[in-house]
Short mmCIF file of C-alpha atoms and ligand atoms in Angstrom, two decimals:
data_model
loop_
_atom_site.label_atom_id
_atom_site.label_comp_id
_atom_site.label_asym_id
_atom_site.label_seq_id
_atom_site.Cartn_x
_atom_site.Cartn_y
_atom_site.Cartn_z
CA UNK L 189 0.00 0.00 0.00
CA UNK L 190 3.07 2.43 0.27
CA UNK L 191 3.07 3.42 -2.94
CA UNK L 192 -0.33 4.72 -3.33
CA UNK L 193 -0.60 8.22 -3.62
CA UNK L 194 -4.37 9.15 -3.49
CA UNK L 195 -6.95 7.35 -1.74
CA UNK L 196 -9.86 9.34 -3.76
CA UNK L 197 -8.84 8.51 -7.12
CA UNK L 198 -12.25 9.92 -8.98
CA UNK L 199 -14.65 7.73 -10.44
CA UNK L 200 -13.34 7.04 -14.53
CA UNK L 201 -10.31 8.86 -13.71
CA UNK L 202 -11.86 11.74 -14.28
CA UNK L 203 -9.17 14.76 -14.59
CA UNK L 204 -6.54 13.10 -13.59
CA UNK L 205 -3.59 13.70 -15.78
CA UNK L 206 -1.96 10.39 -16.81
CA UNK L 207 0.97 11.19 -18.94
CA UNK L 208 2.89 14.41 -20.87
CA UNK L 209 2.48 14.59 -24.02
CA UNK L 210 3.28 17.07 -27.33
CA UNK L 211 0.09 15.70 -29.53
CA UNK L 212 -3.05 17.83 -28.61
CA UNK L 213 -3.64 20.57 -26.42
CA UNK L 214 -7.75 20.70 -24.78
CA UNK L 215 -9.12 23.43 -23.24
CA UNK L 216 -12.47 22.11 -22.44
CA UNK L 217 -13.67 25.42 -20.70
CA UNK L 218 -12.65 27.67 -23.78
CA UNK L 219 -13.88 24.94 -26.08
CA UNK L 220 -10.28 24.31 -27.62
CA UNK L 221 -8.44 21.78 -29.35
CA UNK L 222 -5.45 21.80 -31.34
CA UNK L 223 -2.53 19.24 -32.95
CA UNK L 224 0.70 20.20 -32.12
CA UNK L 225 -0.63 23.55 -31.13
CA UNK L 226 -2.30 24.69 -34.21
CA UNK L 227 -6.03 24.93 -33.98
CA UNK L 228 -9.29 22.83 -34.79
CA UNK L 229 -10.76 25.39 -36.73
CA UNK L 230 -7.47 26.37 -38.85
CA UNK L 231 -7.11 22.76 -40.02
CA UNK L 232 -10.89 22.13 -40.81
CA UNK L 233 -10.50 25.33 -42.89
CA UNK L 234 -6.75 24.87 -44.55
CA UNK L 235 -5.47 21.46 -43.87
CA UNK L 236 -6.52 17.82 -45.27
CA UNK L 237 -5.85 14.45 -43.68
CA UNK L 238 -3.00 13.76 -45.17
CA UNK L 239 -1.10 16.54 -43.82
CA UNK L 240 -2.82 16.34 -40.49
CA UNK L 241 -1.07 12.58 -39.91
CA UNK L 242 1.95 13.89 -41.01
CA UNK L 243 1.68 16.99 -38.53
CA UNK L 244 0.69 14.43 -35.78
CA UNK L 245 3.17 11.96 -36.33
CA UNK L 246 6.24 14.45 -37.44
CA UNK L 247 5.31 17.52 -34.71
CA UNK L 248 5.50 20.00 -37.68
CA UNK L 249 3.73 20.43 -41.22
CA UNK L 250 5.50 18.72 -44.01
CA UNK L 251 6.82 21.08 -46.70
CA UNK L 252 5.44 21.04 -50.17
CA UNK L 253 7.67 17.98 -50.73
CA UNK L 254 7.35 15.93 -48.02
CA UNK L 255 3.69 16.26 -48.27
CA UNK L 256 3.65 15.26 -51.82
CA UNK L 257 6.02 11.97 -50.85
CA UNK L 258 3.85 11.58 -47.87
CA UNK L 259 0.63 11.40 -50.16
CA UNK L 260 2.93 8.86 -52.27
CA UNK L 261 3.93 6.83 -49.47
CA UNK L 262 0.37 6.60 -48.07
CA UNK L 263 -1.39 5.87 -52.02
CA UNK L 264 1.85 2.96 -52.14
CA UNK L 265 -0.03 1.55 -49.38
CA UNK L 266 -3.28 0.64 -51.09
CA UNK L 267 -3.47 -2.76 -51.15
CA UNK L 268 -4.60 -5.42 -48.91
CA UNK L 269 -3.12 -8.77 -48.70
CA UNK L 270 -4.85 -11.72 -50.32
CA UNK L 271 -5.44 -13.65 -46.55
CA UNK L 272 -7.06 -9.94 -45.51
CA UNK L 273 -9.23 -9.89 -48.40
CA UNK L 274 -10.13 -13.74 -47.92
CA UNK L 275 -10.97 -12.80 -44.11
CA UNK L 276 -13.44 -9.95 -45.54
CA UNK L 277 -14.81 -13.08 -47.66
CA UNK L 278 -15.54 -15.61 -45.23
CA UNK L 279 -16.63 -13.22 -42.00
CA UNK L 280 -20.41 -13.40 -41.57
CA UNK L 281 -22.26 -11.26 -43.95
CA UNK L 282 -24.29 -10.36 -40.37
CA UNK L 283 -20.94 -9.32 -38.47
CA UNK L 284 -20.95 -5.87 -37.42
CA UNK L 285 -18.24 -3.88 -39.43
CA UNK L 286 -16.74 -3.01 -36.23
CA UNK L 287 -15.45 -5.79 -35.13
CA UNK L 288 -14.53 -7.43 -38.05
CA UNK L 289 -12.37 -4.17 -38.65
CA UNK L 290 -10.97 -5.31 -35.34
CA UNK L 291 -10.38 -8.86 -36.09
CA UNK L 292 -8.85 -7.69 -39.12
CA UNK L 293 -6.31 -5.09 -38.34
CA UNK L 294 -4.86 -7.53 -35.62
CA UNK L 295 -4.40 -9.63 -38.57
CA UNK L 296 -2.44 -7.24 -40.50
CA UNK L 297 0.22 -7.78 -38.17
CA UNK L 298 0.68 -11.82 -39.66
CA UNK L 299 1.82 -10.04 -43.17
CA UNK L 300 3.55 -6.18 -41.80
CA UNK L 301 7.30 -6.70 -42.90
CA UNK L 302 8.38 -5.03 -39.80
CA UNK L 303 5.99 -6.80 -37.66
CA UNK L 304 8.93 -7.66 -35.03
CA UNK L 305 10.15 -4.22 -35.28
CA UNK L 306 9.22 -1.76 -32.82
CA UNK L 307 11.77 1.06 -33.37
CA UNK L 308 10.48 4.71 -34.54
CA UNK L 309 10.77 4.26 -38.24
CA UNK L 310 9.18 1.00 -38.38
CA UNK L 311 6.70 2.69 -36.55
CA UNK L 312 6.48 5.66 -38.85
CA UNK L 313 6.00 2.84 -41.42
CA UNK L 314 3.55 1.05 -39.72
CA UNK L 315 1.56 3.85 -39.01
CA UNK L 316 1.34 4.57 -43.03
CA UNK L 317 0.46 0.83 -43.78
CA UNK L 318 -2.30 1.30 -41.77
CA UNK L 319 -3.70 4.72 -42.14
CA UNK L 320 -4.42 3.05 -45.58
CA UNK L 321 -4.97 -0.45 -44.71
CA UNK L 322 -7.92 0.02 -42.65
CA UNK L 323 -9.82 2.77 -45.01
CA UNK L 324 -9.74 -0.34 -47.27
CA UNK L 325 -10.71 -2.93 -44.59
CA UNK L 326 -13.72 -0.39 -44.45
CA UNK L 327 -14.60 0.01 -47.53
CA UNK L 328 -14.14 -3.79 -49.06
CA UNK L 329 -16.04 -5.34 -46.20
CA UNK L 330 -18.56 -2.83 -46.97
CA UNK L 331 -18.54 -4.08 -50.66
CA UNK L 332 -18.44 -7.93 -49.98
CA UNK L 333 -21.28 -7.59 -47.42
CA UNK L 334 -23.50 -6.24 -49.77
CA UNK L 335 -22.34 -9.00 -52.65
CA UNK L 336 -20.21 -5.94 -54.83
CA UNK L 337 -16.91 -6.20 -56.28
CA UNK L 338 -13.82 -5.23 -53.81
CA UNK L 339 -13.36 -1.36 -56.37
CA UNK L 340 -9.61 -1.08 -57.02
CA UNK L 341 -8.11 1.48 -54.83
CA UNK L 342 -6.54 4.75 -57.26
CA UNK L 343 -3.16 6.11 -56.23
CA UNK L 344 -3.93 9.46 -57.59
CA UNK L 345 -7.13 10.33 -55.39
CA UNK L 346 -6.72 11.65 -51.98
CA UNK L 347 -7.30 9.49 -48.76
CA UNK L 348 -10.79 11.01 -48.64
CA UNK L 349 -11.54 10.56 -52.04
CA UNK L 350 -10.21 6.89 -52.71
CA UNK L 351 -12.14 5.67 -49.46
CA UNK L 352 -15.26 7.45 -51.04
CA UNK L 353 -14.62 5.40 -54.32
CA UNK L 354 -13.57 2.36 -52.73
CA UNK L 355 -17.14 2.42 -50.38
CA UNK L 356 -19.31 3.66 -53.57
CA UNK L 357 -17.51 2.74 -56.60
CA UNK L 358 -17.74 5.79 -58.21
CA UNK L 359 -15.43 8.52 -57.83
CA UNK L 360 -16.58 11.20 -55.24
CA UNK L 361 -17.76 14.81 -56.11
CA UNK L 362 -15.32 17.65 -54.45
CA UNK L 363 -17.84 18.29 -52.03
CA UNK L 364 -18.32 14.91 -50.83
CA UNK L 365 -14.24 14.56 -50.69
CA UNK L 366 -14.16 17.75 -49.13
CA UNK L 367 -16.91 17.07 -46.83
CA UNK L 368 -15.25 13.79 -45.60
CA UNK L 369 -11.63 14.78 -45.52
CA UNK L 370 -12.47 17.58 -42.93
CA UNK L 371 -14.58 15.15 -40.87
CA UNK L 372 -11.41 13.13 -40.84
CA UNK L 373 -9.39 16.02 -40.09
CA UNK L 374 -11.41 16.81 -37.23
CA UNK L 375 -11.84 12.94 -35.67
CA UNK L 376 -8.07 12.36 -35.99
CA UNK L 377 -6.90 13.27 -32.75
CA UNK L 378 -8.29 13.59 -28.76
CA UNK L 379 -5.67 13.53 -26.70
CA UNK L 380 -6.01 10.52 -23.72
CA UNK L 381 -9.61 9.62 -25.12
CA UNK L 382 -10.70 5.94 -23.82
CA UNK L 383 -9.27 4.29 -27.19
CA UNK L 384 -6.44 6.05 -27.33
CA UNK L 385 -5.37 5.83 -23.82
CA UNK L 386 -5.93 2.04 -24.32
CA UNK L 387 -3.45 1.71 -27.40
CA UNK L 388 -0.70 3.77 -25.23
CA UNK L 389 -1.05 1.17 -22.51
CA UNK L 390 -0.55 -1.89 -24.86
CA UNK L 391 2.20 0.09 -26.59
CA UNK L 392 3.93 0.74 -23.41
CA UNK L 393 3.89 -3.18 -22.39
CA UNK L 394 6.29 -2.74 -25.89
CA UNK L 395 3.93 -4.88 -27.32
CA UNK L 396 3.72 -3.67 -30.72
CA UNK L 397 1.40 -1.16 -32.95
CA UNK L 398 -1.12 -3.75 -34.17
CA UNK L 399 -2.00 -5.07 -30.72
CA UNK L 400 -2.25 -1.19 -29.44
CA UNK L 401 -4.20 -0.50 -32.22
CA UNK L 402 -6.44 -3.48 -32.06
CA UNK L 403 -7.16 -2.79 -28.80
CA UNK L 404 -8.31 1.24 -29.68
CA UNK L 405 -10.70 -0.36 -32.49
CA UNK L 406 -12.05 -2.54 -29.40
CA UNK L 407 -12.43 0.71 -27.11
CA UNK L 408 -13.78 2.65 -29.60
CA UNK L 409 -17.05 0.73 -30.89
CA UNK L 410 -18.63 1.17 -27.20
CA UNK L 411 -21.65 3.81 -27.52
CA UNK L 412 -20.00 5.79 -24.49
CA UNK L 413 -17.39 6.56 -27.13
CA UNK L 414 -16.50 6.21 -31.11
CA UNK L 415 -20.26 3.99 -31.00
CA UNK L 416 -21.97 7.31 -30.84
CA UNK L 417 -22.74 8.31 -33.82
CA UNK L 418 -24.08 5.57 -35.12
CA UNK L 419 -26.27 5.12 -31.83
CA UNK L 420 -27.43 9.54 -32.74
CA UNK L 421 -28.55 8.06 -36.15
CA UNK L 422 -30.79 4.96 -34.48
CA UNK L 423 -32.17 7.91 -33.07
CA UNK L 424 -33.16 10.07 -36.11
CA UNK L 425 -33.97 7.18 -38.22
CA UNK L 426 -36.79 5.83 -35.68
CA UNK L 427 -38.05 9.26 -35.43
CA UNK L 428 -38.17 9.50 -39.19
CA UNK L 429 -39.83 6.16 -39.65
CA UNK L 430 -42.58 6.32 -36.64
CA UNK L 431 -43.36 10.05 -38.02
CA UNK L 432 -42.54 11.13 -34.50
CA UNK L 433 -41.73 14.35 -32.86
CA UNK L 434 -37.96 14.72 -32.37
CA UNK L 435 -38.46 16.25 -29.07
CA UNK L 436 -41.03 15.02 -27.57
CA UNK L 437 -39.21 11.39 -28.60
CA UNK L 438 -36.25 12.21 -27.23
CA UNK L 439 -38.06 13.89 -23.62
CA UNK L 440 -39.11 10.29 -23.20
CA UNK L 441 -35.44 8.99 -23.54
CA UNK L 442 -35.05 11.23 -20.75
CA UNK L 443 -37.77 10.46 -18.90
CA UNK L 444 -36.62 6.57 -19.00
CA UNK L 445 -33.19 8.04 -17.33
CA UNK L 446 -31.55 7.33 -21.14
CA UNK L 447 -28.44 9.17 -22.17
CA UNK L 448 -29.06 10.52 -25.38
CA UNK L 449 -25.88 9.68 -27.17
CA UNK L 450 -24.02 12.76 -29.10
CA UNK L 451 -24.53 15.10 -25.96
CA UNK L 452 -22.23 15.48 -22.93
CA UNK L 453 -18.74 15.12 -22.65
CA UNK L 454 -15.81 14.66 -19.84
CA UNK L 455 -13.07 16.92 -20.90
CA UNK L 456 -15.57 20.20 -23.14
CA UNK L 457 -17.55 22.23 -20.32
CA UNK L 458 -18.85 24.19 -24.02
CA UNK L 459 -19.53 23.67 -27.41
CA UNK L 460 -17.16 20.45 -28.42
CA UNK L 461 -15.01 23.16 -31.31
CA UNK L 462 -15.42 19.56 -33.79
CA UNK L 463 -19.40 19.86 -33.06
CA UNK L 464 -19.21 23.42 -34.38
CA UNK L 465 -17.68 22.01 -38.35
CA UNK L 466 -20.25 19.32 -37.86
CA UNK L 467 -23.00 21.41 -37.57
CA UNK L 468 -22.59 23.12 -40.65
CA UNK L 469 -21.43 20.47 -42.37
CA UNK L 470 -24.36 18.23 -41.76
CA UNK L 471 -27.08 21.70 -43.06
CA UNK L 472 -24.52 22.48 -45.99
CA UNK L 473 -24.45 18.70 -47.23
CA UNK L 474 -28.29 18.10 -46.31
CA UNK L 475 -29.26 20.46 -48.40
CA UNK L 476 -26.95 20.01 -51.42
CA UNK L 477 -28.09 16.01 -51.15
CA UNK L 478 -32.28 17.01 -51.17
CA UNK L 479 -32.12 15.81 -47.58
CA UNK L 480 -32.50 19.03 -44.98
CA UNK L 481 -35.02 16.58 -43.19
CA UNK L 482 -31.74 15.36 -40.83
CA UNK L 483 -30.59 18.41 -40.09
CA UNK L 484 -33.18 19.95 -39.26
CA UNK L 485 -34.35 16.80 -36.86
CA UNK L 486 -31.13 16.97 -35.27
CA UNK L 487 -30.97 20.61 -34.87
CA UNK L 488 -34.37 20.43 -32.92
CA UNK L 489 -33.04 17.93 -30.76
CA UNK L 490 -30.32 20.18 -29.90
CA UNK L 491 -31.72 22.73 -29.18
CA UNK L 492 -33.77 20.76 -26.83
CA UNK L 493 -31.36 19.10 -25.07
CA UNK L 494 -29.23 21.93 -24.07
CA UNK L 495 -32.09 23.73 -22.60
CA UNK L 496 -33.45 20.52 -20.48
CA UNK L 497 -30.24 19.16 -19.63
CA UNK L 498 -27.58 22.21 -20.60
CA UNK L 499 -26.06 19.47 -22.54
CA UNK L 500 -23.50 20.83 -25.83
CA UNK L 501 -23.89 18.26 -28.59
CA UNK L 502 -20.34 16.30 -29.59
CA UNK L 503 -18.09 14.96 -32.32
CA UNK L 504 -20.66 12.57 -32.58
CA UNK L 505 -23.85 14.16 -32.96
CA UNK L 506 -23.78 16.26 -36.04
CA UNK L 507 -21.82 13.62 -37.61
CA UNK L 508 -24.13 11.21 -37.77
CA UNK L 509 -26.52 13.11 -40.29
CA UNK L 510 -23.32 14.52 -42.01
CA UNK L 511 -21.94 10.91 -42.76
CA UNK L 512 -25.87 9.29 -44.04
CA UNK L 513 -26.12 12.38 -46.58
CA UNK L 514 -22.92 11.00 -47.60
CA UNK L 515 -23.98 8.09 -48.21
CA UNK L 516 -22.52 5.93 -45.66
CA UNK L 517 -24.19 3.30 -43.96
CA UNK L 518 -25.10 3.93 -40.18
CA UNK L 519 -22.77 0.53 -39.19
CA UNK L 520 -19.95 2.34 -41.03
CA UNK L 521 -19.66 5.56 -38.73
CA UNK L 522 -17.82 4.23 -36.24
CA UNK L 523 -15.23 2.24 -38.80
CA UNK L 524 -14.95 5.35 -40.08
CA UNK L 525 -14.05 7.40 -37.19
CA UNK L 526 -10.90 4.68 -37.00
CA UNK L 527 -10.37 5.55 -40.59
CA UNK L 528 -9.66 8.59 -39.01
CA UNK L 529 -8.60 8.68 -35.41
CA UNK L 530 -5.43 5.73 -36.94
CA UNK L 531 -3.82 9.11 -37.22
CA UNK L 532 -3.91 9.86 -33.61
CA UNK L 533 -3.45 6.41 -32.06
CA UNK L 534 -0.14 5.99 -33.85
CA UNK L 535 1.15 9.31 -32.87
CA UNK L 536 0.07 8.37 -29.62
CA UNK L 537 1.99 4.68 -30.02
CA UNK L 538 5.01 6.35 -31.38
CA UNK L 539 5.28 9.05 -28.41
CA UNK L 540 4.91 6.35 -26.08
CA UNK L 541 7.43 4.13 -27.24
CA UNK L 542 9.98 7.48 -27.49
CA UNK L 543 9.82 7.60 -24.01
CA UNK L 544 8.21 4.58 -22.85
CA UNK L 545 7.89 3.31 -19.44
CA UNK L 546 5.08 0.76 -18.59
CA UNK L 547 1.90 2.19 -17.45
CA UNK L 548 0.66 0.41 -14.49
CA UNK L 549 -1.23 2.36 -12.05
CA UNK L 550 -2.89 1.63 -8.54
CA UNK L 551 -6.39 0.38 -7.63
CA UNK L 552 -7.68 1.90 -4.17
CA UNK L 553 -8.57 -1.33 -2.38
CA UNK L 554 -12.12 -1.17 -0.67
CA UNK L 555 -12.76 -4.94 -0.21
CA UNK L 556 -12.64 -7.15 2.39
CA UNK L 557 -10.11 -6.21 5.36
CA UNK L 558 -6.88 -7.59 5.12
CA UNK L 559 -6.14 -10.75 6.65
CA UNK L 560 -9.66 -12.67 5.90
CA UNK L 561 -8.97 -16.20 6.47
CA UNK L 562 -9.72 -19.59 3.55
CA UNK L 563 -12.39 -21.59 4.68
CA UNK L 564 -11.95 -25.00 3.28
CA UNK L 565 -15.30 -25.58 0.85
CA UNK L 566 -16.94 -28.39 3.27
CA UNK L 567 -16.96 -25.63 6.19
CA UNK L 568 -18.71 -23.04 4.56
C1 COA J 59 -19.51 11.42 -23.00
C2 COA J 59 -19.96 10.89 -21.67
C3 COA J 59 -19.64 9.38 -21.60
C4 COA J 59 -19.16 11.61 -20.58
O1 COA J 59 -19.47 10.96 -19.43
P1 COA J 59 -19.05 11.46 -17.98
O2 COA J 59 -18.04 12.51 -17.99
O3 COA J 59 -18.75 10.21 -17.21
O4 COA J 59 -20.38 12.14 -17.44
P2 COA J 59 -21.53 11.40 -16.67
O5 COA J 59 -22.00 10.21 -17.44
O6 COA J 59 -21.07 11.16 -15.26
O7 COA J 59 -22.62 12.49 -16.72
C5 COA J 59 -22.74 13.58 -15.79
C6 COA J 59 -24.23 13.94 -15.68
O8 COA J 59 -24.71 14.39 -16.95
C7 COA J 59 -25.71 13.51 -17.44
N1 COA J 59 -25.42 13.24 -18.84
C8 COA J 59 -24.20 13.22 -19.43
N2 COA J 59 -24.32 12.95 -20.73
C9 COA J 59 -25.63 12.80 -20.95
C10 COA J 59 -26.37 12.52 -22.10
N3 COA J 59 -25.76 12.32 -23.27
N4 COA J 59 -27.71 12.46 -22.00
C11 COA J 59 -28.31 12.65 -20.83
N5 COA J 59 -27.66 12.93 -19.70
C12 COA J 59 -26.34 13.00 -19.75
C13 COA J 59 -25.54 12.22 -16.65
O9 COA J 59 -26.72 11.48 -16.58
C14 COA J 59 -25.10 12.75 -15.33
O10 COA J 59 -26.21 13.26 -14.65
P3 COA J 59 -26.40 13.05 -13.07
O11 COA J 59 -25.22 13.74 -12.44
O12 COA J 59 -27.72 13.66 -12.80
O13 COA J 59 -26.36 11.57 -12.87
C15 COA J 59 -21.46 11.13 -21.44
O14 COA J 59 -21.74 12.49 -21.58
C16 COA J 59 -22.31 10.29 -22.37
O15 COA J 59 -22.60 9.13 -22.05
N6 COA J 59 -22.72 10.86 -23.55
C17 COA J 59 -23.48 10.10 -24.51
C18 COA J 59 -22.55 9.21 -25.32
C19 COA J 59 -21.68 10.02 -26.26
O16 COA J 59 -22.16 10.88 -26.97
N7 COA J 59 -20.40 9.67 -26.28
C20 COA J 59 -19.44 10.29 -27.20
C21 COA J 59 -18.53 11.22 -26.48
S1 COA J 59 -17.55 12.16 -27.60
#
């Protein structure tokens, strides 16, 4: 017991700071975030996906060279191995996308050439593999599901765009690339969210990237996290199929004691900065696509919510509606917020391992009092 240092620890850790790190800065009173010190909103407005991984995983923006050998590097990656794509086959057509995302990325590992490597470049390159590995674990499974054709990825389109394709098999309009590389910009990185401060504790066993990133695929599909949006969207969809009042159909979520998924958050006391892209994202797009009826669902609901419950809307809540008028399926949200948020967890993995020492922290004990004696099974 010496070495315990609190005996309050809060409930889910809450505020307790559990490493240093140079990734992303939170101020969840101002409602800020930034990578490497450069803001939400500046990257939403000037940067792409691309250069945010290399900004999160180098500590600077690439110049125009590095960013085009970046792209190259990434595009080189495009291609799955034949076992991967046989997986994709033979997993139930009924399996969520989730976890066979999971199931599949700890595969990867079987066929990474630097799979026993755990230094910082084989990291670097590990992290590229698969940034592009899993937008086309995403997007074939989506395919073979639904009885398509795995599409050919295209070295020349974008991350954004070549997902898009890949998922659709058509090649994207600029808005729709547009649309989705700034979601991706905006999901890639959270600081010590639950997935990510999952894949820096496997990482600092100096296990390796594919077990620390198999494990942030498994944190993230739970609804108090990445699961989300695609639990918001349950929501709209039921109201738009039983003709019901948003409102009044959420109130009775309430009244049942329900969290209403996309609200709340632990770290932003104010609007969630990501929420604030969303939100216009999800009106521009709905009514480009002839669908305002999503928006304009969830922007009741909001309203509603923050006046009951003075709860800001999330990441997750505006995304939703922004990622159906794309055209993605609801099941595919939360795959696709790993699409994205690979960027962070490697940064994460690689920052760790810089500097690593293993993470293993205390419990406060509060059962039985210390000695309690065995009684043998025929005396009890
Ligand atoms: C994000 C979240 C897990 C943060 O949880 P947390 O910091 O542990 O906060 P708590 O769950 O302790 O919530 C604090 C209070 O706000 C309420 N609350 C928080 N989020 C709520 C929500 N989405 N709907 C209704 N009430 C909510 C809780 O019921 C609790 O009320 P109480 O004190 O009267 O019991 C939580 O807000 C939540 O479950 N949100 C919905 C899921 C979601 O959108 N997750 C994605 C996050 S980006």
């Amino acid at each position: 017991m010496s070495s315990v240092t609190t005996n309050h620890t809060p409930k889910g850790l809450e505020g307790i700071v559990a490493t240093n790190s140079t990734i992303c800065y939170i101020d969840g009173d101002r409602g800020v975030l930034a990578y490497r010190g450069i803001d939400i909103h500046e990257l939403a407005e000037h940067s792409n996906f691309e250069e945010t991984c290399y900004l999160l995983w180098f500590g600077r923006l690439p110049s125009a060279a590095e960013l085009t050998d970046f792209r190259r590097r990434l595009a080189q990656e495009r291609h799955l191995h034949p076992a991967i794509l046989d997986f994709l086959r033979t997993a139930p057509r009924s399996a969520l996308p989730m976890d066979v995302l999971r199931t599949a990325v700890s595969a990867l590992a079987f066929y990474d050439p630097e799979n026993t490597k755990n230094d910082h470049d084989a990291n670097i390159n590990k992290a590229i593999r698969l940034t592009s590995q899993i937008a086309m674990i995403v997007a074939s499974y989506d395919r073979i599901r639904k009885g398509k054709n795995v599409v050919d990825a295209d070295p020349s389109l974008s991350h954004s765009a070549n997902l898009l394709l890949q998922l659709n098999g058509s090649r994207p309009s600029p808005t729709a690339e547009r649309a989705l590389d700034i979601a991706l910009v905006l999901h890639a990185d959270h600081e010590l969210n639950a997935s990510t401060f999952a894949a820096r504790v496997v990482a600092a066993t100096l296990s390796d990237m594919h077990s620390a990133v198999t494990a942030a695929i498994g944190a993230l599909k739970g609804p108090l996290h990445g699961g989300a949006n695609e639990a918001v969207f349950r929501i709209l969809e039921t109201v738009a199929r039983e003709k019901a009042d948003p409102v009044a159909y959420v109130r009775n979520l309430l009244a049942q004691k329900k969290k209403i998924p996309g609200f709340g958050h632990r770290v932003y006391h104010t609007e969630d900065p990501r929420a604030t892209h969303l939100r216009v994202m999800s009106r521009d797009l709905g009514k480009a696509s002839g669908q305002p009826q999503w928006y304009e669902m969830s922007e009741k609901i909001e309203a509603f919510v923050k006046a009951e419950k003075k709860l800001n809307a999330n990441v997750d809540f505006y995304s939703a509606s922004t990622y159906h008028t794309l055209g993605i399926d609801e099941d595919l949200f939360t795959p696709i917020f790993a699409v994205s948020r690979i960027g962070g967890w490697a940064a994460h993995v690689i920052e760790q391992l810089d500097d690593n020492r293993l993470i293993r922290p205390r419990a406060e004990y509060l059962g039985p009092e210390y000695p309690q004696r065995y009684v043998p099974v025929d005396q009890r």
